[in-house]
Amino acid sequence: MTESLRISSIDLAQFSESRDRRPTERIPLTTIIPRAWIGFSQAPWRFVGLTALMLITVTGLSLISKDLQQGEGWWQSALSDVLFVATIPTTLLPIVALLHLADQLLPSIQSTAQNEPVQERQRLRWIFRQTTSLVLLEGVILIGGLNMIRIIGALIARQSGVISTVVLLAGGLVLILWTLSQTLALPLLVHHGHRPLAAMEHSRRLVQNNRLKVLALLGLLIGVNLIGLMGAFIGLLLSIPFSALLLMASCRTQTPWVKDSRRNMLPT
């Protein structure tokens, strides 16, 4: 009995040590733009088609919902709310399909394009279910955090307005940092086939190890889409697919100081 407990403790110590020695993942920021361009050039019309479907669906439902809100009947208001809520899944489905397509067409990976159509559809449905769970989970955490900060700030404001302001600022900063840590959760879920909690943890760890690179990536995404907005609808048809490709290219992480870690670093 004592010997078995000693072996279990040794195994646990070895597991903890191996986990602590887990190689640090690095985002190959210098190669994501050429990778994204190569991936886009392989199927530009498929990217544009998915993006157009997403924009038309969201714009159409939003306009119908806005028109119904101006009606005087209660059923018009209820239908307007239903259509507004319906924009979330109808937007999420093209986004997941766009990320999945980008994951397939990016260079230097083992593509799943040769799988049978039935298996591919099953994988897409599985990814969509996990994405829905991820969005719901992160939405609950975000809304719960905002409400908790608001309630705590209101309670403390009765005693001291200064302390209440400090609590609101600190809570808002923590919530912003948490939101930034989940920037890559959805791309990692699509690329690695993670479940929601695993994707959230992987994103947090990856962002923590690549803070400056993630900020640079966010700046790049904002810049690309601002340029797309200058061209209105036509510009977004190009900027949104390119943003999806940049996000999926960021999931091709590299492990420094490990044998063969530089393999597939440069697009081929």
Short mmCIF file of C-alpha atoms in Angstrom, two decimals:
data_model
loop_
_atom_site.label_atom_id
_atom_site.label_comp_id
_atom_site.label_asym_id
_atom_site.label_seq_id
_atom_site.Cartn_x
_atom_site.Cartn_y
_atom_site.Cartn_z
CA MET A 1 0.00 0.00 0.00
CA THR A 2 2.77 2.39 0.97
CA GLU A 3 4.72 1.46 -2.15
CA SER A 4 1.72 2.11 -4.40
CA LEU A 5 1.12 5.50 -2.77
CA ARG A 6 4.79 6.35 -3.28
CA ILE A 7 4.59 5.39 -6.98
CA SER A 8 1.41 7.46 -7.41
CA SER A 9 3.05 10.48 -5.81
CA ILE A 10 6.10 10.08 -8.08
CA ASP A 11 3.87 9.84 -11.17
CA LEU A 12 1.96 12.93 -10.06
CA ALA A 13 5.18 14.85 -9.54
CA GLN A 14 6.47 13.80 -12.95
CA PHE A 15 3.20 14.88 -14.56
CA SER A 16 3.33 18.28 -12.87
CA GLU A 17 6.95 18.72 -13.90
CA SER A 18 6.22 17.78 -17.52
CA ARG A 19 3.27 20.18 -17.57
CA ASP A 20 5.46 22.99 -16.24
CA ARG A 21 8.03 22.20 -18.93
CA ARG A 22 5.41 22.37 -21.69
CA PRO A 23 6.93 24.31 -24.60
CA THR A 24 5.76 27.88 -25.03
CA GLU A 25 3.73 28.50 -28.16
CA ARG A 26 4.63 31.50 -30.30
CA ILE A 27 2.42 33.15 -32.90
CA PRO A 28 4.32 33.41 -36.24
CA LEU A 29 3.24 37.00 -36.80
CA THR A 30 5.70 37.64 -39.63
CA THR A 31 4.21 34.91 -41.83
CA ILE A 32 0.45 35.28 -41.34
CA ILE A 33 0.02 37.87 -44.12
CA PRO A 34 1.66 35.77 -46.89
CA ARG A 35 -0.13 32.68 -45.61
CA ALA A 36 -3.46 34.53 -45.69
CA TRP A 37 -2.84 35.77 -49.22
CA ILE A 38 -1.97 32.26 -50.45
CA GLY A 39 -5.09 30.84 -48.82
CA PHE A 40 -7.33 33.55 -50.29
CA SER A 41 -5.91 33.08 -53.78
CA GLN A 42 -6.91 29.39 -53.77
CA ALA A 43 -10.67 30.03 -53.54
CA PRO A 44 -11.45 33.77 -53.66
CA TRP A 45 -15.03 33.36 -54.86
CA ARG A 46 -15.92 30.93 -52.08
CA PHE A 47 -14.67 33.42 -49.50
CA VAL A 48 -16.53 36.28 -51.16
CA GLY A 49 -19.71 34.20 -51.44
CA LEU A 50 -19.77 33.26 -47.75
CA THR A 51 -19.06 36.84 -46.72
CA ALA A 52 -21.79 38.16 -49.03
CA LEU A 53 -24.25 35.65 -47.58
CA MET A 54 -23.42 36.78 -44.05
CA LEU A 55 -23.68 40.51 -44.84
CA ILE A 56 -26.92 40.15 -46.81
CA THR A 57 -28.53 38.05 -44.07
CA VAL A 58 -27.54 40.36 -41.23
CA THR A 59 -28.45 43.52 -43.15
CA GLY A 60 -31.79 42.12 -44.31
CA LEU A 61 -32.88 40.89 -40.88
CA SER A 62 -31.77 44.13 -39.23
CA LEU A 63 -33.72 46.29 -41.70
CA ILE A 64 -36.88 44.17 -41.33
CA SER A 65 -36.55 44.27 -37.53
CA LYS A 66 -36.13 48.05 -37.58
CA ASP A 67 -39.18 48.52 -39.79
CA LEU A 68 -41.31 46.30 -37.55
CA GLN A 69 -40.31 48.31 -34.48
CA GLN A 70 -41.98 51.35 -35.98
CA GLY A 71 -45.31 49.54 -36.08
CA GLU A 72 -47.98 50.11 -33.44
CA GLY A 73 -49.08 46.51 -32.95
CA TRP A 74 -47.70 44.33 -30.18
CA TRP A 75 -47.13 41.47 -32.59
CA GLN A 76 -44.91 43.69 -34.70
CA SER A 77 -42.76 44.50 -31.69
CA ALA A 78 -42.54 40.83 -30.70
CA LEU A 79 -41.64 39.78 -34.25
CA SER A 80 -39.02 42.52 -34.36
CA ASP A 81 -37.38 41.13 -31.20
CA VAL A 82 -37.46 37.59 -32.62
CA LEU A 83 -35.78 38.72 -35.85
CA PHE A 84 -33.17 40.66 -33.90
CA VAL A 85 -32.30 37.57 -31.84
CA ALA A 86 -32.27 35.47 -35.03
CA THR A 87 -29.42 37.57 -36.41
CA ILE A 88 -27.04 35.90 -33.92
CA PRO A 89 -27.23 32.28 -35.20
CA THR A 90 -27.63 33.39 -38.81
CA THR A 91 -24.42 35.39 -38.46
CA LEU A 92 -22.59 32.71 -36.50
CA LEU A 93 -23.11 29.98 -39.09
CA PRO A 94 -21.40 31.83 -42.01
CA ILE A 95 -18.59 32.93 -39.67
CA VAL A 96 -17.89 29.34 -38.62
CA ALA A 97 -18.04 28.20 -42.26
CA LEU A 98 -15.66 31.02 -43.23
CA LEU A 99 -13.16 30.11 -40.52
CA HIS A 100 -13.40 26.42 -41.42
CA LEU A 101 -12.77 27.21 -45.10
CA ALA A 102 -9.80 29.38 -44.15
CA ASP A 103 -8.44 26.58 -41.97
CA GLN A 104 -8.63 24.16 -44.93
CA LEU A 105 -7.03 26.40 -47.53
CA LEU A 106 -4.15 27.87 -45.56
CA PRO A 107 -0.78 26.42 -46.68
CA SER A 108 1.48 24.08 -44.75
CA ILE A 109 -1.23 22.11 -43.02
CA GLN A 110 -2.81 18.73 -43.53
CA SER A 111 -6.04 19.66 -45.24
CA THR A 112 -9.29 17.82 -44.58
CA ALA A 113 -10.60 18.66 -48.03
CA GLN A 114 -10.16 15.05 -49.17
CA ASN A 115 -12.54 13.70 -46.55
CA GLU A 116 -15.91 12.36 -47.59
CA PRO A 117 -18.67 14.98 -47.87
CA VAL A 118 -20.72 13.27 -45.16
CA GLN A 119 -17.82 13.36 -42.69
CA GLU A 120 -17.14 16.98 -43.60
CA ARG A 121 -20.75 17.97 -42.94
CA GLN A 122 -20.69 16.12 -39.63
CA ARG A 123 -17.52 17.96 -38.62
CA LEU A 124 -19.08 21.30 -39.56
CA ARG A 125 -22.16 20.54 -37.48
CA TRP A 126 -19.97 19.54 -34.53
CA ILE A 127 -17.93 22.75 -34.83
CA PHE A 128 -21.11 24.81 -35.02
CA ARG A 129 -22.51 23.18 -31.87
CA GLN A 130 -19.26 23.76 -29.97
CA THR A 131 -19.10 27.35 -31.26
CA THR A 132 -22.64 28.00 -30.06
CA SER A 133 -21.72 26.66 -26.62
CA LEU A 134 -18.58 28.81 -26.59
CA VAL A 135 -20.49 31.98 -27.50
CA LEU A 136 -23.17 31.28 -24.89
CA LEU A 137 -20.59 30.55 -22.20
CA GLU A 138 -18.52 33.65 -22.91
CA GLY A 139 -21.69 35.76 -23.18
CA VAL A 140 -22.89 34.56 -19.77
CA ILE A 141 -19.49 35.30 -18.21
CA LEU A 142 -19.33 38.75 -19.81
CA ILE A 143 -22.89 39.76 -18.90
CA GLY A 144 -22.51 38.29 -15.40
CA GLY A 145 -19.25 40.18 -14.89
CA LEU A 146 -20.80 43.47 -16.03
CA ASN A 147 -23.80 43.03 -13.73
CA MET A 148 -21.61 42.05 -10.79
CA ILE A 149 -19.42 45.13 -11.27
CA ARG A 150 -22.50 47.35 -11.53
CA ILE A 151 -24.13 45.90 -8.39
CA ILE A 152 -20.94 46.05 -6.31
CA GLY A 153 -20.28 49.61 -7.49
CA ALA A 154 -23.83 50.68 -6.58
CA LEU A 155 -23.53 49.16 -3.10
CA ILE A 156 -20.16 50.77 -2.40
CA ALA A 157 -21.34 54.12 -3.81
CA ARG A 158 -23.63 54.49 -0.79
CA GLN A 159 -20.55 54.64 1.44
CA SER A 160 -17.91 56.25 -0.77
CA GLY A 161 -18.09 57.50 -4.33
CA VAL A 162 -14.31 57.41 -4.74
CA ILE A 163 -14.01 53.76 -3.74
CA SER A 164 -16.95 52.92 -5.99
CA THR A 165 -15.20 54.56 -8.95
CA VAL A 166 -12.00 52.65 -8.21
CA VAL A 167 -13.93 49.36 -8.03
CA LEU A 168 -15.69 50.10 -11.33
CA LEU A 169 -12.40 50.94 -13.05
CA ALA A 170 -10.63 47.87 -11.64
CA GLY A 171 -13.52 45.58 -12.54
CA GLY A 172 -13.76 47.04 -16.03
CA LEU A 173 -10.01 46.56 -16.54
CA VAL A 174 -10.20 42.92 -15.42
CA LEU A 175 -13.13 42.30 -17.76
CA ILE A 176 -11.31 43.92 -20.68
CA LEU A 177 -8.20 41.80 -20.04
CA TRP A 178 -10.34 38.66 -19.88
CA THR A 179 -12.04 39.59 -23.16
CA LEU A 180 -8.65 40.10 -24.81
CA SER A 181 -7.49 36.74 -23.50
CA GLN A 182 -10.36 35.09 -25.41
CA THR A 183 -9.47 36.69 -28.76
CA LEU A 184 -8.28 33.40 -30.28
CA ALA A 185 -10.76 31.05 -28.60
CA LEU A 186 -12.99 30.57 -31.65
CA PRO A 187 -10.14 30.14 -34.20
CA LEU A 188 -8.44 27.64 -31.88
CA LEU A 189 -11.71 25.73 -31.47
CA VAL A 190 -12.07 25.44 -35.25
CA HIS A 191 -8.42 24.57 -35.89
CA HIS A 192 -7.75 22.12 -33.05
CA GLY A 193 -11.27 20.76 -32.55
CA HIS A 194 -11.32 21.97 -28.95
CA ARG A 195 -14.35 21.98 -26.74
CA PRO A 196 -15.38 25.39 -25.34
CA LEU A 197 -13.51 25.27 -22.03
CA ALA A 198 -10.37 23.86 -23.66
CA ALA A 199 -10.51 26.57 -26.34
CA MET A 200 -10.87 29.29 -23.71
CA GLU A 201 -7.92 27.96 -21.71
CA HIS A 202 -5.75 27.54 -24.82
CA SER A 203 -6.56 31.09 -25.93
CA ARG A 204 -5.76 32.49 -22.48
CA ARG A 205 -2.41 30.70 -22.40
CA LEU A 206 -1.53 31.71 -25.94
CA VAL A 207 -2.42 35.37 -25.41
CA GLN A 208 -0.51 35.43 -22.13
CA ASN A 209 2.64 34.23 -23.87
CA ASN A 210 2.23 36.55 -26.89
CA ARG A 211 0.82 39.78 -25.50
CA LEU A 212 2.53 42.18 -27.90
CA LYS A 213 1.91 39.94 -30.90
CA VAL A 214 -1.78 39.65 -30.08
CA LEU A 215 -2.05 43.44 -29.77
CA ALA A 216 -0.29 43.76 -33.12
CA LEU A 217 -2.68 41.18 -34.60
CA LEU A 218 -5.71 43.11 -33.29
CA GLY A 219 -4.30 46.32 -34.74
CA LEU A 220 -3.80 44.57 -38.08
CA LEU A 221 -7.37 43.24 -38.08
CA ILE A 222 -8.78 46.67 -37.22
CA GLY A 223 -6.70 48.30 -39.94
CA VAL A 224 -7.75 45.75 -42.58
CA ASN A 225 -11.44 46.19 -41.80
CA LEU A 226 -11.19 49.99 -41.65
CA ILE A 227 -9.76 49.86 -45.16
CA GLY A 228 -12.64 47.55 -46.11
CA LEU A 229 -15.18 50.02 -44.70
CA MET A 230 -13.75 52.70 -46.98
CA GLY A 231 -15.01 50.64 -49.90
CA ALA A 232 -18.37 50.04 -48.19
CA PHE A 233 -19.98 46.69 -49.09
CA ILE A 234 -17.41 45.76 -51.75
CA GLY A 235 -14.50 46.41 -49.40
CA LEU A 236 -15.97 44.24 -46.64
CA LEU A 237 -16.31 41.36 -49.09
CA LEU A 238 -12.50 41.28 -49.17
CA SER A 239 -11.51 42.48 -45.71
CA ILE A 240 -13.67 40.02 -43.72
CA PRO A 241 -12.33 36.88 -45.47
CA PHE A 242 -8.78 38.20 -45.13
CA SER A 243 -9.39 38.79 -41.41
CA ALA A 244 -10.61 35.20 -41.04
CA LEU A 245 -7.47 33.95 -42.80
CA LEU A 246 -5.25 36.07 -40.54
CA LEU A 247 -6.93 34.64 -37.44
CA MET A 248 -6.61 31.06 -38.61
CA ALA A 249 -2.98 31.63 -39.66
CA SER A 250 -2.29 32.82 -36.10
CA CYS A 251 -3.30 29.35 -34.85
CA ARG A 252 -0.29 27.82 -36.66
CA THR A 253 1.85 28.37 -33.59
CA GLN A 254 5.55 27.55 -33.36
CA THR A 255 7.45 26.11 -30.42
CA PRO A 256 10.94 27.62 -30.11
CA TRP A 257 13.97 25.59 -29.05
CA VAL A 258 12.29 22.32 -29.98
CA LYS A 259 13.48 20.03 -32.78
CA ASP A 260 11.56 20.61 -36.02
CA SER A 261 9.85 23.62 -34.46
CA ARG A 262 10.57 25.77 -37.50
CA ARG A 263 8.98 23.31 -39.90
CA ASN A 264 6.20 24.92 -41.94
CA MET A 265 7.11 28.35 -40.60
CA LEU A 266 7.27 29.84 -44.10
CA PRO A 267 4.43 29.37 -46.58
CA THR A 268 5.15 26.92 -49.35
#
